[in-house]
């Protein structure tokens, strides 16, 4: 007898019912007596429906071999959330008794509570968030320096244009605003292309690998605003340099 997850049922039987049918594991045949309720993907990205369950003695006799006499993990459940600490204590006492561990000796097993696993996952997520934030900040600075260099090159190539605008009465603030607008437009276009590329990659991964990825609208908007801010900050120096050019000297340049 065997109980299978929804993913296994779908792969093996498709749209047909699975209960009462037989599946083969290695060289043994097992009757499907039930299908587990769909659980979806876990926090670590694991498909919880890609699983099978059968009695331990049957698995040892037919699949693992009679020499296997231990278990790697045992899942236990408590009657309520408040009873989890007491249940952990009782399980620990039972295992120490079954393993013949003397009083004061260290345990040869580990008991992990759901709260501990959750806190560990939250800690790992926060560490990854900090790492990604550092990488994003470095990328933002490198990109901003690139934008600044591009704008400085643009100012150098358009000295005559700047001098002509200043000669016909354009104030320095208008010239500064022009180059700031160009820097902001450059970073905004880059942000738009980055968000579009992210959507394409997410869709490709979901279609080809089955990974469920969702692009957050808030994150996309924040990315655009951050790019505009980078254009404003790193484009200010080239814009100010263009605004400070002397009109006569600018018109004389080749």
Tab-separated table of C-alpha atoms in Angstrom:
chain	number	residue	atom	x	y	z
A	1	UNK	CA	0.000	0.000	0.000
A	2	UNK	CA	1.176	3.509	-0.801
A	3	UNK	CA	-0.066	7.097	-0.560
A	4	UNK	CA	1.131	9.520	-3.215
A	5	UNK	CA	1.264	13.299	-3.584
A	6	UNK	CA	-0.653	15.273	-6.183
A	7	UNK	CA	2.441	15.858	-8.349
A	8	UNK	CA	3.166	12.119	-8.464
A	9	UNK	CA	-0.466	11.369	-9.300
A	10	UNK	CA	-0.479	13.889	-12.132
A	11	UNK	CA	2.782	12.582	-13.629
A	12	UNK	CA	1.837	8.917	-13.396
A	13	UNK	CA	-1.904	8.887	-14.012
A	14	UNK	CA	-2.610	12.254	-15.651
A	15	UNK	CA	-6.318	13.039	-15.396
A	16	UNK	CA	-7.246	9.472	-14.423
A	17	UNK	CA	-8.079	8.528	-10.803
A	18	UNK	CA	-5.193	6.978	-8.901
A	19	UNK	CA	-6.853	5.275	-5.933
A	20	UNK	CA	-7.062	1.550	-6.480
A	21	UNK	CA	-4.384	1.553	-9.194
A	22	UNK	CA	-0.873	0.125	-8.862
A	23	UNK	CA	2.504	1.830	-9.158
A	24	UNK	CA	5.963	0.285	-9.291
A	25	UNK	CA	8.851	1.437	-7.095
A	26	UNK	CA	12.067	-0.321	-8.057
A	27	UNK	CA	10.977	-3.954	-8.470
A	28	UNK	CA	7.889	-3.882	-6.241
A	29	UNK	CA	4.293	-3.016	-7.008
A	30	UNK	CA	2.171	-1.010	-4.571
A	31	UNK	CA	-1.537	-0.281	-4.507
A	32	UNK	CA	-2.447	3.388	-4.243
A	33	UNK	CA	-4.826	3.776	-1.322
A	34	UNK	CA	-4.908	7.560	-1.187
A	35	UNK	CA	-3.761	10.883	-2.630
A	36	UNK	CA	-2.444	13.601	-0.332
A	37	UNK	CA	-4.083	17.026	-0.332
A	38	UNK	CA	-2.226	19.637	-2.359
A	39	UNK	CA	0.292	21.631	-0.297
A	40	UNK	CA	2.152	23.550	-3.015
A	41	UNK	CA	5.707	24.824	-2.785
A	42	UNK	CA	7.466	25.168	0.567
A	43	UNK	CA	9.386	28.256	1.732
A	44	UNK	CA	12.589	26.697	0.390
A	45	UNK	CA	11.091	26.172	-3.076
A	46	UNK	CA	10.564	22.419	-2.673
A	47	UNK	CA	7.494	20.797	-4.224
A	48	UNK	CA	5.681	19.291	-1.218
A	49	UNK	CA	3.375	17.309	-3.500
A	50	UNK	CA	6.232	15.383	-5.113
A	51	UNK	CA	6.249	12.688	-2.426
A	52	UNK	CA	5.084	9.167	-1.584
A	53	UNK	CA	4.319	7.592	1.774
A	54	UNK	CA	4.346	3.923	2.765
A	55	UNK	CA	4.896	1.949	5.982
A	56	UNK	CA	8.462	1.989	7.318
A	57	UNK	CA	8.669	-1.796	7.562
A	58	UNK	CA	7.524	-2.149	3.953
A	59	UNK	CA	10.037	0.421	2.747
A	60	UNK	CA	12.851	-1.346	4.607
A	61	UNK	CA	11.899	-4.794	3.359
A	62	UNK	CA	11.268	-3.939	-0.304
A	63	UNK	CA	13.120	-0.697	-1.102
A	64	UNK	CA	15.877	0.211	1.347
A	65	UNK	CA	17.129	-3.194	2.403
A	66	UNK	CA	16.945	-5.084	5.679
A	67	UNK	CA	20.314	-3.729	6.801
A	68	UNK	CA	18.819	-0.229	7.176
A	69	UNK	CA	17.746	-0.024	10.796
A	70	UNK	CA	17.594	3.713	11.476
A	71	UNK	CA	15.583	6.755	10.469
A	72	UNK	CA	16.939	10.125	9.417
A	73	UNK	CA	13.859	12.133	10.384
A	74	UNK	CA	10.622	11.568	12.239
A	75	UNK	CA	7.783	14.068	11.882
A	76	UNK	CA	5.501	14.475	14.893
A	77	UNK	CA	2.455	16.645	15.458
A	78	UNK	CA	0.956	18.071	18.642
A	79	UNK	CA	-2.709	18.469	19.440
A	80	UNK	CA	-2.305	22.262	19.564
A	81	UNK	CA	0.309	24.982	19.235
A	82	UNK	CA	0.494	25.430	23.000
A	83	UNK	CA	1.337	21.758	23.456
A	84	UNK	CA	4.394	21.826	21.146
A	85	UNK	CA	6.980	22.456	23.942
A	86	UNK	CA	5.499	19.701	26.123
A	87	UNK	CA	5.340	17.317	23.168
A	88	UNK	CA	9.013	18.018	22.428
A	89	UNK	CA	9.922	17.225	26.044
A	90	UNK	CA	7.995	13.942	25.974
A	91	UNK	CA	9.586	12.912	22.686
A	92	UNK	CA	13.039	13.711	24.053
A	93	UNK	CA	12.424	11.620	27.157
A	94	UNK	CA	11.152	8.709	25.083
A	95	UNK	CA	14.143	8.796	22.716
A	96	UNK	CA	16.624	8.967	25.599
A	97	UNK	CA	14.935	5.940	27.139
A	98	UNK	CA	14.897	3.981	23.867
A	99	UNK	CA	18.535	4.900	23.108
A	100	UNK	CA	19.617	3.970	26.646
A	101	UNK	CA	21.238	7.357	27.279
A	102	UNK	CA	22.482	7.748	30.850
A	103	UNK	CA	21.441	10.702	32.974
A	104	UNK	CA	23.656	13.708	32.298
A	105	UNK	CA	24.905	12.363	28.954
A	106	UNK	CA	24.381	14.314	25.749
A	107	UNK	CA	21.578	13.421	23.355
A	108	UNK	CA	22.451	11.547	20.168
A	109	UNK	CA	19.509	13.171	18.355
A	110	UNK	CA	18.142	16.619	17.590
A	111	UNK	CA	14.601	17.862	18.118
A	112	UNK	CA	13.591	20.855	16.040
A	113	UNK	CA	10.402	22.790	16.687
A	114	UNK	CA	8.471	24.538	13.900
A	115	UNK	CA	9.218	27.880	15.544
A	116	UNK	CA	12.956	27.195	15.411
A	117	UNK	CA	12.780	26.226	11.738
A	118	UNK	CA	10.714	29.323	10.989
A	119	UNK	CA	13.147	31.598	12.818
A	120	UNK	CA	16.079	29.990	10.990
A	121	UNK	CA	14.381	30.573	7.643
A	122	UNK	CA	13.550	34.167	8.561
A	123	UNK	CA	17.182	34.740	9.573
A	124	UNK	CA	18.397	33.246	6.293
A	125	UNK	CA	15.947	35.407	4.344
A	126	UNK	CA	17.132	38.540	6.103
A	127	UNK	CA	20.753	37.639	5.403
A	128	UNK	CA	19.941	37.191	1.726
A	129	UNK	CA	18.034	40.481	1.709
A	130	UNK	CA	21.073	42.316	3.107
A	131	UNK	CA	23.343	40.600	0.588
A	132	UNK	CA	21.062	41.531	-2.319
A	133	UNK	CA	20.795	45.094	-0.986
A	134	UNK	CA	24.586	45.404	-0.916
A	135	UNK	CA	24.867	44.002	-4.450
A	136	UNK	CA	22.117	46.334	-5.676
A	137	UNK	CA	23.804	49.331	-4.030
A	138	UNK	CA	27.134	48.512	-5.648
A	139	UNK	CA	25.417	48.056	-8.996
A	140	UNK	CA	23.635	51.386	-8.542
A	141	UNK	CA	26.894	53.199	-7.797
A	142	UNK	CA	28.688	51.577	-10.743
A	143	UNK	CA	25.784	52.406	-13.033
A	144	UNK	CA	25.644	55.970	-11.727
A	145	UNK	CA	29.351	56.459	-12.422
A	146	UNK	CA	28.747	55.160	-15.936
A	147	UNK	CA	25.914	57.635	-16.439
A	148	UNK	CA	28.101	60.464	-15.147
A	149	UNK	CA	30.890	59.562	-17.583
A	150	UNK	CA	28.435	59.396	-20.472
A	151	UNK	CA	27.037	62.813	-19.586
A	152	UNK	CA	30.521	64.308	-19.205
A	153	UNK	CA	31.385	63.009	-22.674
A	154	UNK	CA	28.144	64.498	-23.967
A	155	UNK	CA	29.005	67.882	-22.461
A	156	UNK	CA	32.485	67.768	-24.037
A	157	UNK	CA	31.035	66.975	-27.464
A	158	UNK	CA	28.332	69.647	-27.287
A	159	UNK	CA	30.339	72.639	-26.108
A	160	UNK	CA	29.368	74.679	-29.183
A	161	UNK	CA	25.695	73.972	-28.620
A	162	UNK	CA	25.954	74.999	-24.985
A	163	UNK	CA	27.812	78.195	-25.915
A	164	UNK	CA	25.206	79.053	-28.560
A	165	UNK	CA	22.353	78.591	-26.109
A	166	UNK	CA	24.097	80.752	-23.534
A	167	UNK	CA	24.867	83.430	-26.153
A	168	UNK	CA	21.210	83.780	-27.154
A	169	UNK	CA	20.149	84.279	-23.539
A	170	UNK	CA	19.654	80.825	-21.988
A	171	UNK	CA	20.347	81.094	-18.237
A	172	UNK	CA	22.678	78.568	-16.528
A	173	UNK	CA	19.677	77.020	-14.745
A	174	UNK	CA	18.062	76.124	-18.095
A	175	UNK	CA	21.268	74.483	-19.344
A	176	UNK	CA	21.627	72.612	-16.065
A	177	UNK	CA	18.002	71.448	-16.262
A	178	UNK	CA	18.498	70.249	-19.842
A	179	UNK	CA	21.377	67.931	-18.961
A	180	UNK	CA	19.719	66.758	-15.758
A	181	UNK	CA	16.642	65.825	-17.781
A	182	UNK	CA	18.806	63.890	-20.232
A	183	UNK	CA	20.514	61.988	-17.394
A	184	UNK	CA	17.169	61.168	-15.779
A	185	UNK	CA	15.746	60.037	-19.121
A	186	UNK	CA	18.778	57.810	-19.677
A	187	UNK	CA	18.410	56.070	-16.304
A	188	UNK	CA	14.612	55.816	-16.640
A	189	UNK	CA	14.951	54.047	-19.994
A	190	UNK	CA	17.514	51.704	-18.442
A	191	UNK	CA	15.149	50.941	-15.541
A	192	UNK	CA	12.292	50.232	-17.954
A	193	UNK	CA	14.435	47.853	-19.990
A	194	UNK	CA	15.607	46.147	-16.784
A	195	UNK	CA	12.049	45.593	-15.524
A	196	UNK	CA	10.965	44.293	-18.946
A	197	UNK	CA	13.954	41.924	-19.053
A	198	UNK	CA	13.084	40.709	-15.551
A	199	UNK	CA	9.527	39.927	-16.652
A	200	UNK	CA	10.812	37.992	-19.668
A	201	UNK	CA	13.336	35.995	-17.609
A	202	UNK	CA	10.721	35.227	-14.927
A	203	UNK	CA	8.278	33.968	-17.557
A	204	UNK	CA	10.991	31.879	-19.229
A	205	UNK	CA	12.027	30.260	-15.934
A	206	UNK	CA	8.416	29.533	-15.049
A	207	UNK	CA	7.683	27.942	-18.418
A	208	UNK	CA	10.908	25.941	-18.746
A	209	UNK	CA	11.790	25.022	-15.153
A	210	UNK	CA	8.422	25.299	-13.432
A	211	UNK	CA	9.632	27.950	-10.986
A	212	UNK	CA	6.882	30.294	-9.865
A	213	UNK	CA	8.303	33.822	-10.000
A	214	UNK	CA	6.265	36.980	-9.576
A	215	UNK	CA	7.428	40.516	-10.324
A	216	UNK	CA	6.113	42.860	-7.651
A	217	UNK	CA	4.606	46.104	-8.917
A	218	UNK	CA	5.905	47.949	-5.850
A	219	UNK	CA	9.434	46.674	-6.452
A	220	UNK	CA	9.273	47.667	-10.121
A	221	UNK	CA	8.088	51.173	-9.222
A	222	UNK	CA	10.777	51.484	-6.558
A	223	UNK	CA	13.420	50.356	-9.072
A	224	UNK	CA	12.265	53.073	-11.473
A	225	UNK	CA	12.338	55.742	-8.781
A	226	UNK	CA	15.777	54.605	-7.619
A	227	UNK	CA	17.061	54.809	-11.203
A	228	UNK	CA	15.644	58.320	-11.574
A	229	UNK	CA	17.283	59.296	-8.278
A	230	UNK	CA	20.620	57.908	-9.490
A	231	UNK	CA	20.298	59.923	-12.689
A	232	UNK	CA	19.563	63.056	-10.668
A	233	UNK	CA	22.507	62.562	-8.300
A	234	UNK	CA	25.143	61.429	-10.789
A	235	UNK	CA	23.946	63.742	-13.537
A	236	UNK	CA	24.166	66.880	-11.424
A	237	UNK	CA	27.936	67.346	-11.770
A	238	UNK	CA	27.977	67.134	-15.608
A	239	UNK	CA	24.941	69.424	-15.756
A	240	UNK	CA	26.594	71.959	-13.437
A	241	UNK	CA	29.778	71.792	-15.477
A	242	UNK	CA	27.814	72.540	-18.635
A	243	UNK	CA	26.028	75.460	-16.922
A	244	UNK	CA	29.349	76.999	-15.826
A	245	UNK	CA	30.868	77.098	-19.338
A	246	UNK	CA	31.810	80.554	-20.577
A	247	UNK	CA	29.767	81.320	-23.749
A	248	UNK	CA	32.674	82.984	-25.574
A	249	UNK	CA	35.127	80.183	-24.806
A	250	UNK	CA	32.480	77.599	-25.706
A	251	UNK	CA	31.820	79.206	-29.120
A	252	UNK	CA	35.539	79.357	-29.871
A	253	UNK	CA	36.010	75.612	-29.300
A	254	UNK	CA	35.994	73.236	-32.219
